[in-house]
C-alpha cells in the first residue's frame, strides 16, 4: 500500500465513515464497515482511529465544520440586518438542505449519539454553540455596517434563528415540501426581524 500522510488518511477515513453512516446509520456502522468502505485493512483504520467513538467524534466535528462553513458564507452583510437574515436563510437552505436530506439526517443522528454517549455530550453543545456563533457574527456585522441596532442581543437573535431553522429542517426531512419550506423561511425571517426591531407581531 503506498504511503499516505496521516492527515490525508484521516480525512479519507472520515469521508468513508460519513458514507457508511449515511447508508447504515450509527448503530450498524463499525470500524470494519468503514475500513471496507475506505478499501483499507482494518488494522490501518484502527491505527488512525483505535475506536468507533474516536471516529464518530471526528465525524461530528467534520459535519459541524462543514455546516458552520456554509453558514459563514451564506449571508451578505453589506445591505443591513434584514437582508442578511433573509438572504442568509435562503442561501443556506439552497446549499445544505434542499437536496441534502442525507447530510441533515446524519447531523441529527450524530447529535443524538453525542447526547446519549457519556463523555461526548459537549459535542452536541459545541455543535449548536458553533452554529449560533456564526449567525450572531454575521447579524452583528450586517447591523454595524448599516449603522443599525437590535432590540435584543445578537447571541439571542442568532439562537432564535438556529432554533427556527432546526425545526424547519426536521419538518422538511420528514415531509419534503419546497413551497411550505419557503413559506416557513419567510415567516421565520419576519419573526426574527421583528424581534431584532423590538416591534409587536
Coordinates of C-alpha atoms in Angstrom, one line a residue:
X1 CA 0.0 0.0 0.0
X2 CA 1.5 3.4 -1.0
X3 CA 2.4 5.8 1.8
X4 CA -0.3 8.4 2.6
X5 CA 0.3 11.2 5.0
X6 CA -1.6 10.8 8.3
X7 CA -3.7 13.9 7.8
X8 CA -4.8 12.9 4.4
X9 CA -5.5 9.3 5.5
X10 CA -7.5 10.7 8.4
X11 CA -9.7 12.8 6.2
X12 CA -10.2 9.8 3.8
X13 CA -11.4 7.7 6.7
X14 CA -13.8 10.4 7.9
X15 CA -15.3 10.7 4.4
X16 CA -15.6 6.9 4.3
X17 CA -17.3 6.9 7.7
X18 CA -19.8 9.6 6.6
X19 CA -20.7 7.5 3.5
X20 CA -21.1 4.4 5.7
X21 CA -23.1 6.3 8.3
X22 CA -25.4 7.7 5.7
X23 CA -26.0 4.2 4.3
X24 CA -26.3 2.2 7.5
X25 CA -26.8 4.5 10.5
X26 CA -24.7 4.8 13.6
X27 CA -25.7 1.5 15.2
X28 CA -24.7 -0.6 12.2
X29 CA -21.5 1.3 11.3
X30 CA -18.4 -0.4 12.8
X31 CA -14.7 0.2 12.2
X32 CA -14.8 -2.9 10.0
X33 CA -17.6 -1.4 7.8
X34 CA -15.8 1.9 7.5
X35 CA -12.5 0.1 6.6
X36 CA -14.3 -1.8 3.8
X37 CA -15.8 1.5 2.6
X38 CA -12.3 3.0 2.5
X39 CA -10.9 -0.1 0.9
X40 CA -8.2 -0.5 3.6
X41 CA -7.3 -3.2 6.1
X42 CA -9.0 -2.9 9.4
X43 CA -5.6 -2.6 11.1
X44 CA -4.9 0.5 9.1
X45 CA -8.2 2.0 10.2
X46 CA -7.5 1.2 13.8
X47 CA -4.1 2.8 13.6
X48 CA -5.7 6.2 12.9
X49 CA -8.9 5.6 14.8
X50 CA -8.5 3.0 17.5
X51 CA -12.2 3.0 18.5
X52 CA -15.6 3.7 16.9
X53 CA -16.1 6.5 19.5
X54 CA -13.0 8.4 18.3
X55 CA -14.0 8.0 14.7
X56 CA -17.6 9.3 15.4
X57 CA -16.2 12.2 17.3
X58 CA -14.1 13.2 14.3
X59 CA -17.1 12.8 12.0
X60 CA -19.2 15.0 14.2
X61 CA -16.5 17.7 14.2
X62 CA -16.3 17.4 10.4
X63 CA -20.0 17.7 9.9
X64 CA -20.2 20.7 12.2
X65 CA -17.2 22.3 10.4
X66 CA -19.0 21.9 7.0
X67 CA -22.3 23.3 8.1
X68 CA -20.7 26.2 10.0
X69 CA -18.6 27.0 7.0
X70 CA -21.7 27.2 4.8
X71 CA -23.5 29.3 7.4
X72 CA -20.5 31.6 7.5
X73 CA -20.6 32.1 3.7
X74 CA -24.4 32.3 3.4
X75 CA -25.2 35.9 4.4
X76 CA -24.3 39.1 2.6
X77 CA -23.5 41.6 5.4
X78 CA -23.3 44.8 3.4
X79 CA -27.0 45.6 3.0
X80 CA -28.4 45.7 6.5
X81 CA -29.6 43.1 9.1
X82 CA -32.9 42.3 7.4
X83 CA -31.3 41.5 4.1
X84 CA -28.6 39.4 5.9
X85 CA -31.3 37.3 7.6
X86 CA -33.5 36.8 4.6
X87 CA -30.6 36.1 2.2
X88 CA -28.7 34.0 4.7
X89 CA -31.6 31.7 5.3
X90 CA -32.3 31.2 1.6
X91 CA -28.7 30.6 0.7
X92 CA -28.1 28.1 3.5
X93 CA -31.3 26.3 2.6
X94 CA -30.4 26.0 -1.1
X95 CA -26.8 24.8 -0.3
X96 CA -27.3 22.3 2.5
X97 CA -31.0 21.4 3.0
X98 CA -32.7 21.3 -0.4
X99 CA -31.3 18.1 -1.9
X100 CA -29.2 17.5 1.2
X101 CA -31.5 15.2 3.2
X102 CA -28.8 12.6 3.9
X103 CA -26.5 15.2 5.5
X104 CA -29.3 16.5 7.7
X105 CA -30.3 13.1 8.8
X106 CA -26.7 12.3 9.6
X107 CA -26.4 15.5 11.6
X108 CA -29.4 14.7 13.7
X109 CA -28.3 11.1 14.3
X110 CA -24.9 12.1 15.3
X111 CA -26.3 14.8 17.7
X112 CA -28.4 12.1 19.4
X113 CA -25.4 9.8 19.6
X114 CA -23.4 12.5 21.3
X115 CA -26.1 13.3 23.8
X116 CA -26.6 9.6 24.6
X117 CA -22.9 8.7 24.9
X118 CA -21.2 9.5 28.2
X119 CA -18.2 11.8 27.7
X120 CA -19.5 13.1 24.3
X121 CA -22.3 15.4 25.4
X122 CA -20.2 18.5 25.0
X123 CA -20.0 17.8 21.2
X124 CA -23.7 18.5 20.9
X125 CA -23.4 21.7 23.0
X126 CA -20.5 22.7 20.8
X127 CA -22.4 22.0 17.7
X128 CA -25.2 24.4 18.4
X129 CA -23.0 27.0 20.0
X130 CA -20.9 27.0 16.9
X131 CA -23.9 27.5 14.6
X132 CA -25.3 30.2 16.8
X133 CA -21.9 31.9 17.0
X134 CA -21.6 32.1 13.2
X135 CA -25.1 33.5 12.8
X136 CA -24.5 36.0 15.6
X137 CA -21.3 37.3 13.9
X138 CA -23.0 38.0 10.6
X139 CA -26.0 39.5 12.2
X140 CA -23.8 41.8 14.2
X141 CA -21.6 42.7 11.2
X142 CA -24.6 43.4 9.0
X143 CA -26.2 45.7 11.6
X144 CA -22.9 47.5 12.3
X145 CA -22.1 48.1 8.7
X146 CA -25.6 49.7 8.2
X147 CA -25.5 51.7 11.4
X148 CA -28.4 49.7 12.8
X149 CA -29.0 48.5 16.4
X150 CA -31.0 45.5 17.6
X151 CA -33.5 45.4 20.4
X152 CA -32.1 42.1 21.7
X153 CA -28.6 40.7 21.8
X154 CA -27.2 39.2 18.6
X155 CA -26.5 36.0 20.5
X156 CA -30.2 35.7 21.4
X157 CA -31.3 36.6 17.9
X158 CA -28.9 34.0 16.4
X159 CA -30.2 31.3 18.7
X160 CA -33.8 32.0 17.7
X161 CA -32.7 31.8 14.0
X162 CA -30.9 28.5 14.6
X163 CA -33.8 27.1 16.5
X164 CA -36.3 28.1 13.8
X165 CA -34.1 26.6 11.0
X166 CA -33.7 23.4 13.0
X167 CA -37.4 23.0 13.2
X168 CA -37.9 23.7 9.5
X169 CA -35.2 21.3 8.6
X170 CA -36.7 18.5 10.7
X171 CA -40.1 19.1 9.1
X172 CA -38.6 19.1 5.6
X173 CA -36.6 15.8 6.0
X174 CA -39.8 14.2 7.3
X175 CA -42.0 15.5 4.5
X176 CA -40.2 17.5 1.8
X177 CA -42.4 20.3 0.5
X178 CA -40.5 23.1 -1.1
X179 CA -43.4 25.6 -1.2
X180 CA -44.1 25.1 2.5
X181 CA -40.4 25.3 3.4
X182 CA -40.2 28.6 1.5
X183 CA -43.2 29.9 3.5
X184 CA -41.6 28.8 6.7
X185 CA -38.3 30.5 5.9
X186 CA -40.2 33.7 5.1
X187 CA -42.2 33.5 8.3
X188 CA -39.0 32.8 10.4
X189 CA -37.3 35.8 8.8
X190 CA -40.3 38.0 9.5
X191 CA -40.4 36.9 13.1
X192 CA -36.7 37.3 13.8
X193 CA -36.6 40.7 12.1
X194 CA -39.5 41.9 14.3
X195 CA -37.6 40.5 17.3
X196 CA -34.5 42.5 16.2
X197 CA -36.5 45.7 15.8
X198 CA -38.4 45.2 19.0
X199 CA -41.8 45.5 17.3
X200 CA -45.0 43.7 18.1
X201 CA -46.2 40.8 16.0

